[in-house]
mmCIF file of C-alpha atoms and ligand atoms in Angstrom:
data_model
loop_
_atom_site.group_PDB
_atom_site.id
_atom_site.type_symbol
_atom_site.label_atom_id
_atom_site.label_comp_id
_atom_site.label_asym_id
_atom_site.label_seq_id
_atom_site.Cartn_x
_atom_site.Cartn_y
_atom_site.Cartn_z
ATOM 1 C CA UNK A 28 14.489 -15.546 13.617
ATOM 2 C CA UNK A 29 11.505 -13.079 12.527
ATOM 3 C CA UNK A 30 9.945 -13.284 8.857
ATOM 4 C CA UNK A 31 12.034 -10.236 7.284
ATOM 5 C CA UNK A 32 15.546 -11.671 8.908
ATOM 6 C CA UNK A 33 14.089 -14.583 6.370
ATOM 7 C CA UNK A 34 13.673 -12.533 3.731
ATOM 8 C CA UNK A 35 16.800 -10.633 3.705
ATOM 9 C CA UNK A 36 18.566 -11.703 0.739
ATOM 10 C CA UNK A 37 15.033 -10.956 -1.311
ATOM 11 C CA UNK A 38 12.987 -7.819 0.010
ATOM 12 C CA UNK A 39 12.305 -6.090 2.954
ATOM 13 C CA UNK A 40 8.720 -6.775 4.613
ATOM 14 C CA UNK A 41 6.755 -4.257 6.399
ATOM 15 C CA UNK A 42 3.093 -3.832 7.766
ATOM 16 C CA UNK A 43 1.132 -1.088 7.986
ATOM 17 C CA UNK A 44 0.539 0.416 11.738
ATOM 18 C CA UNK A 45 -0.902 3.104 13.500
ATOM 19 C CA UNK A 46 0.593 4.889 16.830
ATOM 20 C CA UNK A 47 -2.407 4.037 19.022
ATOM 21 C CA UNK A 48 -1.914 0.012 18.628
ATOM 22 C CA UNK A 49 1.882 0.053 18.517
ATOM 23 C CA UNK A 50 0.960 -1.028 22.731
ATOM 24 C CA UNK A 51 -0.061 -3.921 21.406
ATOM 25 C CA UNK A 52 1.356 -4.540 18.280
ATOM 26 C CA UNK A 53 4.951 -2.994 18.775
ATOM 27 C CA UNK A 54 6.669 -6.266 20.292
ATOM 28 C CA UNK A 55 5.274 -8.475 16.761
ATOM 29 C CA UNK A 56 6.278 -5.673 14.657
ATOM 30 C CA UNK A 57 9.980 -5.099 15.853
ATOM 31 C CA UNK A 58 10.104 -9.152 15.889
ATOM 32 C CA UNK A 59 9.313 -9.683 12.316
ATOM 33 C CA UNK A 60 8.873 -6.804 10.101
ATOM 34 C CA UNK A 61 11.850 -4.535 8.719
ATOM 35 C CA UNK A 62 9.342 -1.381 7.605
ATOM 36 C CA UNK A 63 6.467 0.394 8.368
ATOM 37 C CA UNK A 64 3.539 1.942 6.706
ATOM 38 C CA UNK A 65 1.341 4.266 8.621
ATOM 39 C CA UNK A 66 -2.022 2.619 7.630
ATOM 40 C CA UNK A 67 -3.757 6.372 8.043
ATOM 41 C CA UNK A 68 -1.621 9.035 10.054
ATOM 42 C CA UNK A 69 0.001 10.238 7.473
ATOM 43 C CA UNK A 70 -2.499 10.868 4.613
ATOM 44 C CA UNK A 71 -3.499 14.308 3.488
ATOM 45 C CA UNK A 72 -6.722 14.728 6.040
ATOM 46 C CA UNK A 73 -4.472 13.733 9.243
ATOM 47 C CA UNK A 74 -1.652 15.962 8.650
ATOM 48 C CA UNK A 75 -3.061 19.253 7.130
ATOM 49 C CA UNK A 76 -7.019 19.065 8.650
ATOM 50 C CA UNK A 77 -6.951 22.577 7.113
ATOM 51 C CA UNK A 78 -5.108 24.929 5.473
ATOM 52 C CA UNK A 79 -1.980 25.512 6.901
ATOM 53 C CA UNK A 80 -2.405 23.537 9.723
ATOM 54 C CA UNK A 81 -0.347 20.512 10.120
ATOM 55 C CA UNK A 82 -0.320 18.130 12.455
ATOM 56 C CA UNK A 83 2.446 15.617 12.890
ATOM 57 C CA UNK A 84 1.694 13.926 16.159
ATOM 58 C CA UNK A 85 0.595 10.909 15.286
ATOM 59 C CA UNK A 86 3.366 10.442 12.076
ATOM 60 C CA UNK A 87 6.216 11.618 14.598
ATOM 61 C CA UNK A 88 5.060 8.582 17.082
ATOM 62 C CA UNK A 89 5.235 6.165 14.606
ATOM 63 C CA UNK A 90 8.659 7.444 13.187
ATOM 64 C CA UNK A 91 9.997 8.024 15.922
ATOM 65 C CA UNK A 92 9.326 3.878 16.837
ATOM 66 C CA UNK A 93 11.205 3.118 13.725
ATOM 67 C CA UNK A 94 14.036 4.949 14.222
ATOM 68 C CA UNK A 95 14.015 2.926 17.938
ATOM 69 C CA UNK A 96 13.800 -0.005 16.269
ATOM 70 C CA UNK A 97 15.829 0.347 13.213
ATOM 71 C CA UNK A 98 12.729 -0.100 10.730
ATOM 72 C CA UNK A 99 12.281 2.193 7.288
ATOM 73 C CA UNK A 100 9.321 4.103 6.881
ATOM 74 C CA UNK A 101 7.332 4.052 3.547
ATOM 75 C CA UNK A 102 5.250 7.199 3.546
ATOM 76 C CA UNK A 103 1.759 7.034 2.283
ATOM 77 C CA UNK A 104 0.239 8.754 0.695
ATOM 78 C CA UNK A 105 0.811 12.501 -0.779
ATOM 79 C CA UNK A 106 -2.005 12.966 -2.771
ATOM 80 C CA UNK A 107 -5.267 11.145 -3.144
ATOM 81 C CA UNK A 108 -8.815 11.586 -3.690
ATOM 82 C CA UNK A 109 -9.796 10.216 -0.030
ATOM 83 C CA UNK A 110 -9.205 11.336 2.936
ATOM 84 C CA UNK A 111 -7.941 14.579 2.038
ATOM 85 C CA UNK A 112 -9.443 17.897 3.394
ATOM 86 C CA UNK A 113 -12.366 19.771 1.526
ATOM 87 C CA UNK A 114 -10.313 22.862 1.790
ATOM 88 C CA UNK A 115 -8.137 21.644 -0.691
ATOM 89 C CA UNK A 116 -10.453 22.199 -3.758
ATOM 90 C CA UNK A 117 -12.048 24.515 -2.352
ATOM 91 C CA UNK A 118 -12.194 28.720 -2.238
ATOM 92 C CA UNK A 119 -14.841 29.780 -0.161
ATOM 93 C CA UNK A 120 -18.068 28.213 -2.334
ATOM 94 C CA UNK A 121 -16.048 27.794 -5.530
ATOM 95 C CA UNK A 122 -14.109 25.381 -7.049
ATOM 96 C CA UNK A 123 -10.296 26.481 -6.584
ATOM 97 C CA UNK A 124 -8.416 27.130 -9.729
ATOM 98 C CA UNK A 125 -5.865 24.929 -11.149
ATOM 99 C CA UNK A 126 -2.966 27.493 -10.082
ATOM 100 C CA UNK A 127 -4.826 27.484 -6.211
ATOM 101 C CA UNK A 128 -4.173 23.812 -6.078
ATOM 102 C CA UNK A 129 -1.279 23.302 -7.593
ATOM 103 C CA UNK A 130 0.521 25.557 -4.910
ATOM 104 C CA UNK A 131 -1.430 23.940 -2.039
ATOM 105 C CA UNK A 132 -0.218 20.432 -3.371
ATOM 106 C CA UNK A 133 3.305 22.061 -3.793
ATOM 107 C CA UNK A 134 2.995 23.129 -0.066
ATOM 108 C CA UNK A 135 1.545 19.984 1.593
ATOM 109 C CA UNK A 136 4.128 17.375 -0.528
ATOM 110 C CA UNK A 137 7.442 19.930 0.512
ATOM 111 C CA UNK A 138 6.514 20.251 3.947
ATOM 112 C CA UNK A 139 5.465 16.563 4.437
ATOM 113 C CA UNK A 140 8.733 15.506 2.876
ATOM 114 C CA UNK A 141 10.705 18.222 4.363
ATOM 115 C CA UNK A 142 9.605 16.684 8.175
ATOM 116 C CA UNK A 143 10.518 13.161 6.881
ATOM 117 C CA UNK A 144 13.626 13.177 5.526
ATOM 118 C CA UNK A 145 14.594 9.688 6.011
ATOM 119 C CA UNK A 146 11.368 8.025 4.400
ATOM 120 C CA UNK A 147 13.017 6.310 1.471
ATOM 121 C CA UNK A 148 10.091 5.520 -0.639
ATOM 122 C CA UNK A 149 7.095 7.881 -0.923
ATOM 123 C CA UNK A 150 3.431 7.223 -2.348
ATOM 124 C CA UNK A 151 3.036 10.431 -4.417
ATOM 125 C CA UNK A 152 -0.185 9.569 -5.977
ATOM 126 C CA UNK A 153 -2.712 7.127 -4.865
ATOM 127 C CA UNK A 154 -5.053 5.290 -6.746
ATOM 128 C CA UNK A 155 -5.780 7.751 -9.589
ATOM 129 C CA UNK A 156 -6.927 5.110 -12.928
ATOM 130 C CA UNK A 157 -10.558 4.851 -13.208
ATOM 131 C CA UNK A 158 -11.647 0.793 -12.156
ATOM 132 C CA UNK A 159 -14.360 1.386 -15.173
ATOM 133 C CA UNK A 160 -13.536 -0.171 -18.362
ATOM 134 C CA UNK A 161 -14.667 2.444 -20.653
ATOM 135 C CA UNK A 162 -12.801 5.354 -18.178
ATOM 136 C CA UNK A 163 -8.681 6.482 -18.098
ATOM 137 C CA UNK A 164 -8.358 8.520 -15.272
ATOM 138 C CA UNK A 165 -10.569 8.207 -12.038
ATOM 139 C CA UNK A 166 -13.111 11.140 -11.688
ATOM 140 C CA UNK A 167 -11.634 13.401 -8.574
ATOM 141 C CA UNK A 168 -11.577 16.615 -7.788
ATOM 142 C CA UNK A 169 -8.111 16.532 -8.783
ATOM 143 C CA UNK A 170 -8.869 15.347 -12.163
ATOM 144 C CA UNK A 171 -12.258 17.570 -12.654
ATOM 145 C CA UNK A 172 -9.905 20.804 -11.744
ATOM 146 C CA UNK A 173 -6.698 19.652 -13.057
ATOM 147 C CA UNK A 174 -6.918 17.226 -15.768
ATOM 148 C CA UNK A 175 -4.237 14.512 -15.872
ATOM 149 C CA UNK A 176 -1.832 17.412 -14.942
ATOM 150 C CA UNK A 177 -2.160 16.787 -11.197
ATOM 151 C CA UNK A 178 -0.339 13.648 -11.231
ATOM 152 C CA UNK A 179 2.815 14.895 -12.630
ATOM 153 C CA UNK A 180 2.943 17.769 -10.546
ATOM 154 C CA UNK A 181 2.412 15.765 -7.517
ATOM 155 C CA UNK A 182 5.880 14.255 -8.531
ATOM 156 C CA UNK A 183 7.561 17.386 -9.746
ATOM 157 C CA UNK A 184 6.764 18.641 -6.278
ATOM 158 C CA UNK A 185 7.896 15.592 -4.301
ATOM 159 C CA UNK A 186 11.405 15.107 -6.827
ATOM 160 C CA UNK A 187 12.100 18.987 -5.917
ATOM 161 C CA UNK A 188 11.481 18.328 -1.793
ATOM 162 C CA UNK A 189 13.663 15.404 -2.082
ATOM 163 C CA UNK A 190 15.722 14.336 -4.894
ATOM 164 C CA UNK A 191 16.684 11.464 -3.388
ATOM 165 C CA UNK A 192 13.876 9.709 -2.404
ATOM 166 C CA UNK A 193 12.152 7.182 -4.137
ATOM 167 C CA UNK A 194 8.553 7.941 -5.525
ATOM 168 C CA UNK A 195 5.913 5.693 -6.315
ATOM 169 C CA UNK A 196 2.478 5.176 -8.089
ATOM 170 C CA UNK A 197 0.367 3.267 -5.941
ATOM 171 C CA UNK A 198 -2.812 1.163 -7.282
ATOM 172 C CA UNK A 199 -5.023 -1.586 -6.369
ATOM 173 C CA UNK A 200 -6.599 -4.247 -8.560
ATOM 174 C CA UNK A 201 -3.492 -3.488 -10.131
ATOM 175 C CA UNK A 202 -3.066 -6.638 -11.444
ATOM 176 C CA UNK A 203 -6.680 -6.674 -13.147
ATOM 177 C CA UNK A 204 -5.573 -6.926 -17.076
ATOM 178 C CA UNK A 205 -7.273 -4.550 -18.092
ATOM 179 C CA UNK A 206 -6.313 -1.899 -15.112
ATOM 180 C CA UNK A 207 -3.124 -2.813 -15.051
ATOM 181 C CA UNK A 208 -2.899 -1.920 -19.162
ATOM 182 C CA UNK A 209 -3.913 1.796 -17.686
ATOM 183 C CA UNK A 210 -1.983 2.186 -15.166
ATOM 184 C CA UNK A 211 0.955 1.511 -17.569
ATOM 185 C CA UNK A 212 -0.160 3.535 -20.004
ATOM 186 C CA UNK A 213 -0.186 6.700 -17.698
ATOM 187 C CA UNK A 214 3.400 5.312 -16.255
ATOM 188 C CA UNK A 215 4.562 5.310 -19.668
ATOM 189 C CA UNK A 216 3.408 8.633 -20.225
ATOM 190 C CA UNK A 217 4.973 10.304 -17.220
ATOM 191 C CA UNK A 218 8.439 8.584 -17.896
ATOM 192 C CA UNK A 219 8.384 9.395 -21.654
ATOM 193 C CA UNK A 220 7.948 13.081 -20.240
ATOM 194 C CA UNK A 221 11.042 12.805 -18.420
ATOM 195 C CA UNK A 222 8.411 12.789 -14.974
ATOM 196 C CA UNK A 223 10.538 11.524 -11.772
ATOM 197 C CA UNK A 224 8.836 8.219 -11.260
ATOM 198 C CA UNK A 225 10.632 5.822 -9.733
ATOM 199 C CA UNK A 226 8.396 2.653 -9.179
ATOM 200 C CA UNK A 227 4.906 0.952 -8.550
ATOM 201 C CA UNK A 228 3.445 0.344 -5.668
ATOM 202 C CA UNK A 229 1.341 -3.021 -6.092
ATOM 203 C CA UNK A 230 -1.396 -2.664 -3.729
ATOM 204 C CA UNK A 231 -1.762 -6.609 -3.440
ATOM 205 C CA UNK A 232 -5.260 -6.794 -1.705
ATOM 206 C CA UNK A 233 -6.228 -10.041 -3.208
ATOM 207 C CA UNK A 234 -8.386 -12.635 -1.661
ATOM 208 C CA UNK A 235 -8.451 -16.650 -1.795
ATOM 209 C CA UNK A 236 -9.484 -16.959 -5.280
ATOM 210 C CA UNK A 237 -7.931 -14.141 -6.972
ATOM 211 C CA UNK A 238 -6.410 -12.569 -9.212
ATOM 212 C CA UNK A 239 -4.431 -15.351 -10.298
ATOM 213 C CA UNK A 240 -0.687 -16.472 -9.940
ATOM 214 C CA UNK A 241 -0.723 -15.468 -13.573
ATOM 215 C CA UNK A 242 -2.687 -12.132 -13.068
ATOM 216 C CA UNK A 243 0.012 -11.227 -11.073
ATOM 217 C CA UNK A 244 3.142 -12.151 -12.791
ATOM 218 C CA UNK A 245 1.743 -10.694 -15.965
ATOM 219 C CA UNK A 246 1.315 -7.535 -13.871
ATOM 220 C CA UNK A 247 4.989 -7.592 -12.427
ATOM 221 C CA UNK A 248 6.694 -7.911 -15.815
ATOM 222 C CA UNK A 249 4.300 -5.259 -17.588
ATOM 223 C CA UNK A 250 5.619 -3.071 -14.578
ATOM 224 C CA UNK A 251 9.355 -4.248 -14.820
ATOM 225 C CA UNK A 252 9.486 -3.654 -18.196
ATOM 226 C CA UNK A 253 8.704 -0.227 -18.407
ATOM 227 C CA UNK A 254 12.300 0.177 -16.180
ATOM 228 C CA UNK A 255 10.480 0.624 -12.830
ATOM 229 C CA UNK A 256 11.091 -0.495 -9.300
ATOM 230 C CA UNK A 257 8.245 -2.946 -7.722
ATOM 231 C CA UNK A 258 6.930 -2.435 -4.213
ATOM 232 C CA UNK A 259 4.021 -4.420 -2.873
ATOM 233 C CA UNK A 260 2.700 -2.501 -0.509
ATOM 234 C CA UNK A 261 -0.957 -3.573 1.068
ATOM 235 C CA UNK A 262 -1.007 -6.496 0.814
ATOM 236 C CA UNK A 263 -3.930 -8.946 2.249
ATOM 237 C CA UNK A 264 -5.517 -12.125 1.586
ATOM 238 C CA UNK A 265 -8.862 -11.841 2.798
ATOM 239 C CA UNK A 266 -10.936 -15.136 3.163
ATOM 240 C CA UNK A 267 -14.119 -14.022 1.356
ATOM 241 C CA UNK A 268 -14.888 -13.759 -2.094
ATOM 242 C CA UNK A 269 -15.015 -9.891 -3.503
ATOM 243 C CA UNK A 270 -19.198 -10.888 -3.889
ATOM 244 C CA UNK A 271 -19.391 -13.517 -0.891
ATOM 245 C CA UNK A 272 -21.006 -10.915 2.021
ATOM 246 C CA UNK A 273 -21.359 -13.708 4.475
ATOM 247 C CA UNK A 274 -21.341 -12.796 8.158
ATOM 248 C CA UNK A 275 -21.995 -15.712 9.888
ATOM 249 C CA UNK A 276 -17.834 -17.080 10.658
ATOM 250 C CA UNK A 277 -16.838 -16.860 14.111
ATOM 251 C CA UNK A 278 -13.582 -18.226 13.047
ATOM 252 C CA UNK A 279 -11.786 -19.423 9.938
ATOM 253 C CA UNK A 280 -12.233 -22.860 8.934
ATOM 254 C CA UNK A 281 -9.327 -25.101 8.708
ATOM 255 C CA UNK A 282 -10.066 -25.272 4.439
ATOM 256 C CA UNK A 283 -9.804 -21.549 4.765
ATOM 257 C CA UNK A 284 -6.821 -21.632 6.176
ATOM 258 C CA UNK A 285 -4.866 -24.525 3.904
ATOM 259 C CA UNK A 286 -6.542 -22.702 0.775
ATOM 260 C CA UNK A 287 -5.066 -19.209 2.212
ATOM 261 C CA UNK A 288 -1.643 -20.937 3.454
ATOM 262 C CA UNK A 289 -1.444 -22.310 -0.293
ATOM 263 C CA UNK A 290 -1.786 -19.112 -2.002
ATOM 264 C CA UNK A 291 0.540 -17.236 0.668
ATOM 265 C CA UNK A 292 3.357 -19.831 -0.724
ATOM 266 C CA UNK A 293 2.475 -19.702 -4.706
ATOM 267 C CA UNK A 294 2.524 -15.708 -3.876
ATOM 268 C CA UNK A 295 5.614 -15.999 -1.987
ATOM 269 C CA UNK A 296 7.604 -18.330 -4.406
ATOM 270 C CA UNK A 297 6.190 -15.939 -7.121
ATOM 271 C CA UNK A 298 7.900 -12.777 -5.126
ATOM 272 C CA UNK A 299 11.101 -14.758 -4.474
ATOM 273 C CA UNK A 300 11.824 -15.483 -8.321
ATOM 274 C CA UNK A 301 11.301 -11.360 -9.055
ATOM 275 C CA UNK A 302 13.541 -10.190 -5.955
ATOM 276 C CA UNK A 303 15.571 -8.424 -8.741
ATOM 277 C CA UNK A 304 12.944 -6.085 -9.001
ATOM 278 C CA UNK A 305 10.931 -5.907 -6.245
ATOM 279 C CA UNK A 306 12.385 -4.210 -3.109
ATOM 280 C CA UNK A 307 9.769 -4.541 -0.765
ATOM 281 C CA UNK A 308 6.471 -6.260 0.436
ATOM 282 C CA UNK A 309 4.543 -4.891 3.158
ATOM 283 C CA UNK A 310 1.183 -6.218 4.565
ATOM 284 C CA UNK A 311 -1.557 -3.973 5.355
ATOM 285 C CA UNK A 312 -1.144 -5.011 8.711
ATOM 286 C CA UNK A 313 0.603 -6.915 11.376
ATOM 287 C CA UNK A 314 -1.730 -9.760 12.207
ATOM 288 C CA UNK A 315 -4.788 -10.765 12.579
ATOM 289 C CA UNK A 316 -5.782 -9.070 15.460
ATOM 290 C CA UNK A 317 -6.507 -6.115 13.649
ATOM 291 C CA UNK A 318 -7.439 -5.443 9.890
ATOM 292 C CA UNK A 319 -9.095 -2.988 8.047
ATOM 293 C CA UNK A 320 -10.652 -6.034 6.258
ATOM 294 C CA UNK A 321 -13.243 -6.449 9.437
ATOM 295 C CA UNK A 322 -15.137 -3.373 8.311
ATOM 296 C CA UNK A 323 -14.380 -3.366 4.312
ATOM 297 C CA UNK A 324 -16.539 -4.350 2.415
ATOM 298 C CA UNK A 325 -18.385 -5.602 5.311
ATOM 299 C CA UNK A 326 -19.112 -3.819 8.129
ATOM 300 C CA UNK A 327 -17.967 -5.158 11.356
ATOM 301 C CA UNK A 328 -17.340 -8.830 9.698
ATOM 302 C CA UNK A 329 -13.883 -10.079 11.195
ATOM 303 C CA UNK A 330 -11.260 -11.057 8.308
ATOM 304 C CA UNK A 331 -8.274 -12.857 9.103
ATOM 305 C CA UNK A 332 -6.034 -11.864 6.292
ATOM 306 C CA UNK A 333 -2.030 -12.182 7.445
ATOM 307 C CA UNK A 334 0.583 -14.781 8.542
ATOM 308 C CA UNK A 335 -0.113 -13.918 12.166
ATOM 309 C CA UNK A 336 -3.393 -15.186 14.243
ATOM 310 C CA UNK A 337 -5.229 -12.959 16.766
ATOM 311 C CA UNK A 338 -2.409 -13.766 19.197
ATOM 312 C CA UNK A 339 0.109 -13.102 16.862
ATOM 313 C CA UNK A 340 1.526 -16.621 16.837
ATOM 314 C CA UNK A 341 2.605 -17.980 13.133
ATOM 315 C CA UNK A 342 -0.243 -19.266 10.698
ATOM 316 C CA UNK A 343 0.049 -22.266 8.409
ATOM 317 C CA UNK A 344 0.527 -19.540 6.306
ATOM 318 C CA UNK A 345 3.815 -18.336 8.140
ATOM 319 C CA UNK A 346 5.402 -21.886 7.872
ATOM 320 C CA UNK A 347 4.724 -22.135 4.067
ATOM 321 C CA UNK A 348 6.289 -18.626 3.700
ATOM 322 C CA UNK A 349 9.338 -19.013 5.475
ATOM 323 C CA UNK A 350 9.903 -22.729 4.513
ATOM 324 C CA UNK A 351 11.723 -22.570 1.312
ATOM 325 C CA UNK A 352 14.582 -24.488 0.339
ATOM 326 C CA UNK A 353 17.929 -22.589 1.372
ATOM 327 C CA UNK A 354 19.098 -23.738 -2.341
ATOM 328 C CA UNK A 355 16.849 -20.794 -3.572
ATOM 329 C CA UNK A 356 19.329 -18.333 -2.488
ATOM 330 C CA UNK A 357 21.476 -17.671 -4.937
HETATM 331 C C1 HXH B 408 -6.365 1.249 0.187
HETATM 332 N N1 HXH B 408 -7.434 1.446 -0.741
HETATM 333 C C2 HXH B 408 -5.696 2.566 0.555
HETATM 334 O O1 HXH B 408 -4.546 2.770 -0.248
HETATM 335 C C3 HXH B 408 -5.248 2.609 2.010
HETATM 336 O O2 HXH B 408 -4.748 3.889 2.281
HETATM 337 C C4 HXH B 408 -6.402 2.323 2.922
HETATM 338 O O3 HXH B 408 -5.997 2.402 4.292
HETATM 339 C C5 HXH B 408 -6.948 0.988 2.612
HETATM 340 C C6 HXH B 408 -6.877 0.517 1.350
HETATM 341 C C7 HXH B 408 -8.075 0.252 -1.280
HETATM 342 C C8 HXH B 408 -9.464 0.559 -1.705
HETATM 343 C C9 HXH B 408 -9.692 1.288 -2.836
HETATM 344 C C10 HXH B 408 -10.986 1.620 -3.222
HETATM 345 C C11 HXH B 408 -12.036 1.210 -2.459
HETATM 346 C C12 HXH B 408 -11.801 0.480 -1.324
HETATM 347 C C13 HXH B 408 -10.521 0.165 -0.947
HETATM 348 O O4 HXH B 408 -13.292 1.573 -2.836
HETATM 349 C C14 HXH B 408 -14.148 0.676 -3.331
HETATM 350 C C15 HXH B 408 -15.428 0.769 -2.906
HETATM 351 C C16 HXH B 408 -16.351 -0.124 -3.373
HETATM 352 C C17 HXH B 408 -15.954 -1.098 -4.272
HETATM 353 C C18 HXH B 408 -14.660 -1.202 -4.678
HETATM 354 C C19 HXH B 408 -13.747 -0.315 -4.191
#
C-alpha cells in the first residue's frame, strides 16, 4: 500500500515532477503519490517565452501522465515575480502601463486555465509579501507597475477562466510570525473585497530545526480562521541549517536521519489532527534522488529532504509517517 492510499481518510499527497524524470521517477510516483505539481513546466517563462507564444509541451506530458494514472494536477504558478518573461513588463524600452499588463495577465491566466480544465487547485499568485520586517508587499515589477492591484486581478482573471476551480495564495516562510501576520493581512483584505480566494498554499520548506511545531500550528489556525482552505504544497525538510553552508556530507548521518524522521512524525501527527482543513500535502519532490535542495542555497551540495532515499526505498522517515495508530481515524 503506497503513502497517499495511507493517507486517504486525511489529505491527498503529491510531489512535484517534471516530464523529463517521469523515466525515472514515474513508477515511485504512481506507487505512492495521489497528485502532481509540475516543479517548473508550467510557470509563466515555460509556457508563454514571449508574447503570444505558448508552449504546452512539457505541461501536456506531465498531464497527460496523470490522467494515465489517475493523479490530480495542482497547477503552479499563474503569476510570480520569477521566472516569468521580460516581455511581460515590458513595451519596447519602457515600463508597460498598468492597463498593458493587466490584459497580458488576463491573457496568460485564461488561456493557461482554459488548456487545463481539470486542474482543481490553481496557484494564482506566488510569493508576493515582502520577507523584510519593515516591508508589506514584495518589490516586483508587478508591484512597482501595479501596486497591490495585481494580486486581485490575478484572481479576478483566474475566477472568470474557471469558476470552479480552486485558487490559492502560495507563500513560503509562511509560518514565520511575523510573515505569516502579512500574508493574512493581505488575505483578509482580498476576502473582505469579496476577491475569489479560496485557500493558502503553505509552502512548507522547513529544515531540521525549524520553524517550530508551534510556528506551524499557529500558522494553520491564523489561516483557518480567516475561512480558508489549507494546502501544503512544497514541502521539504532539508538537513542543513538555513546559515549551516557545509559541503563536506557525502551522505546523511544516521542523527540526521532520526532528527529528520522525528520531525516528519511531529509534522505528520500535526497535519493529521487539521485534516478538516487541509486538503492536501505535496512534497517538492518525489525522493531523494532528485531535489532542488542540491543547488539551493548551495550550489551543487546534495540534500536529502523526503521520505524516499536515492533508490526510492522508504526512509525512517516513511515508517514514522505511515505508522500511526488506526484508532486515529475517526
Ligand atoms: C519555491 N520558492 C517556488 O515556489 C518554486 O516554484 C520553486 O521551484 C522552488 C521553491 C522558494 C524560494 C523563495 C525565495 C527564494 C528561494 C526559494 O529566494 C531567496 C533567496 C535568498 C534567500 C532567501 C530566499
Amino acid at each position: 500500500m503506497g503513502l497517499a492510499s495511507m493517507y486517504e481518510d486525511y489529505f491527498r499527497i503529491g510531489a512535484a515532477c517534471a516530464p523529463d524524470r517521469l523515466d525515472k521517477q514515474g513508477m515511485h510516483i504512481a506507487e505512492h503519490y495521489r497528485s502532481i505539481t509540475a516543479e517548473n513546466c508550467m510557470k509563466p517563462m515555460e509556457i508563454q517565452p514571449a508574447e503570444g507564444l505558448f508552449d504546452f509541451r512539457q505541461a501536456d506530458k506531465l498531464v497527460d501522465y496523470a490522467f494515465e494514472h489517475q493523479l490530480d494536477v495542482r497547477g503552479h504558478t499563474l503569476v510570480w515575480h520569477n521566472q516569468t518573461g521580460e516581455w511581460m513588463f515590458k513595451d519596447g524600452n519602457n515600463h508597460v502601463t498598468k492597463e498593458t499588463l493587466f490584459s497580458r495577465m488576463k491573457t496568460h491566466i485564461a488561456t493557461v486555465m482554459a488548456r487545463y480544465p481539470l486542474i482543481k487547485s490553481w496557484d494564482v499568485i506566488n510569493e508576493a509579501i515582502a520577507d523584510e520586517d519593515n516591508r508589506f508587499l514584495r518589490e516586483s515589477m508587478y508591484s512597482r507597475i501595479a501596486g497591490e492591484s495585481y494580486i486581485e486581478h490575478a484572481f479576478e482573471c483566474a475566477h472568470e477562466a474557471n469558476q470552479s476551480a480552486n485558487l490559492f495564495y502560495n507563500d513560503y516562510n509562511e509560518s514565520d510570525p511575523k510573515k505569516r501576520d502579512k500574508i493574512v493581512r493581505l488575505l483578509k483584505g482580498l476576502l473582505e473585497k469579496g476577491i475569489p480566494v479560496h485557500g493558502i498554499g503553505m509552502q512548507g520548506h522547513w529544515n531540521l530545526y525549524g520553524p517550530s511545531i508551534e510556528e506551524i500550528q499557529a500558522a494553520i489556525e491564523a489561516y483557518a480562521s480567516l475561512g480558508l482552505r489549507i494546502e501544503v504544497t512544497e514541502l521539504d525538510l532539508s538537513l542543513f541549517d538555513w546559515n549551516d553552508r557545509r559541503c563536506d556530507l557525502l551522505e546523511p548521518t544516521s542523527e540526521m536521519l532520526e532528527l529528520q524522521a522525528n520531525r516528519y512524525d511531529e509534522i505528520f501527527s500535526l497535519f493529521r489532527s487539521y485534516k478538516d482543513v487541509i486538503d492536501s500535502v505535496t512534497f517538492w519532490g518525489a525522493a531523494d534522488d532528485y531535489t532542488w535542495l542540491s543547488d539551493f542555497p548551495v550550489k551543487g551540495r546534495k540534500n536529502w529532504p523526503f521520505l524516499f532515499d536515492d533508490r526510492f526505498q522508504p526512509k525512517e522517515s516513511y515508517k514514522r509517517v505511515t505508522h500511526f495508530s488506526r484508532l486515529e481515524r475517526v
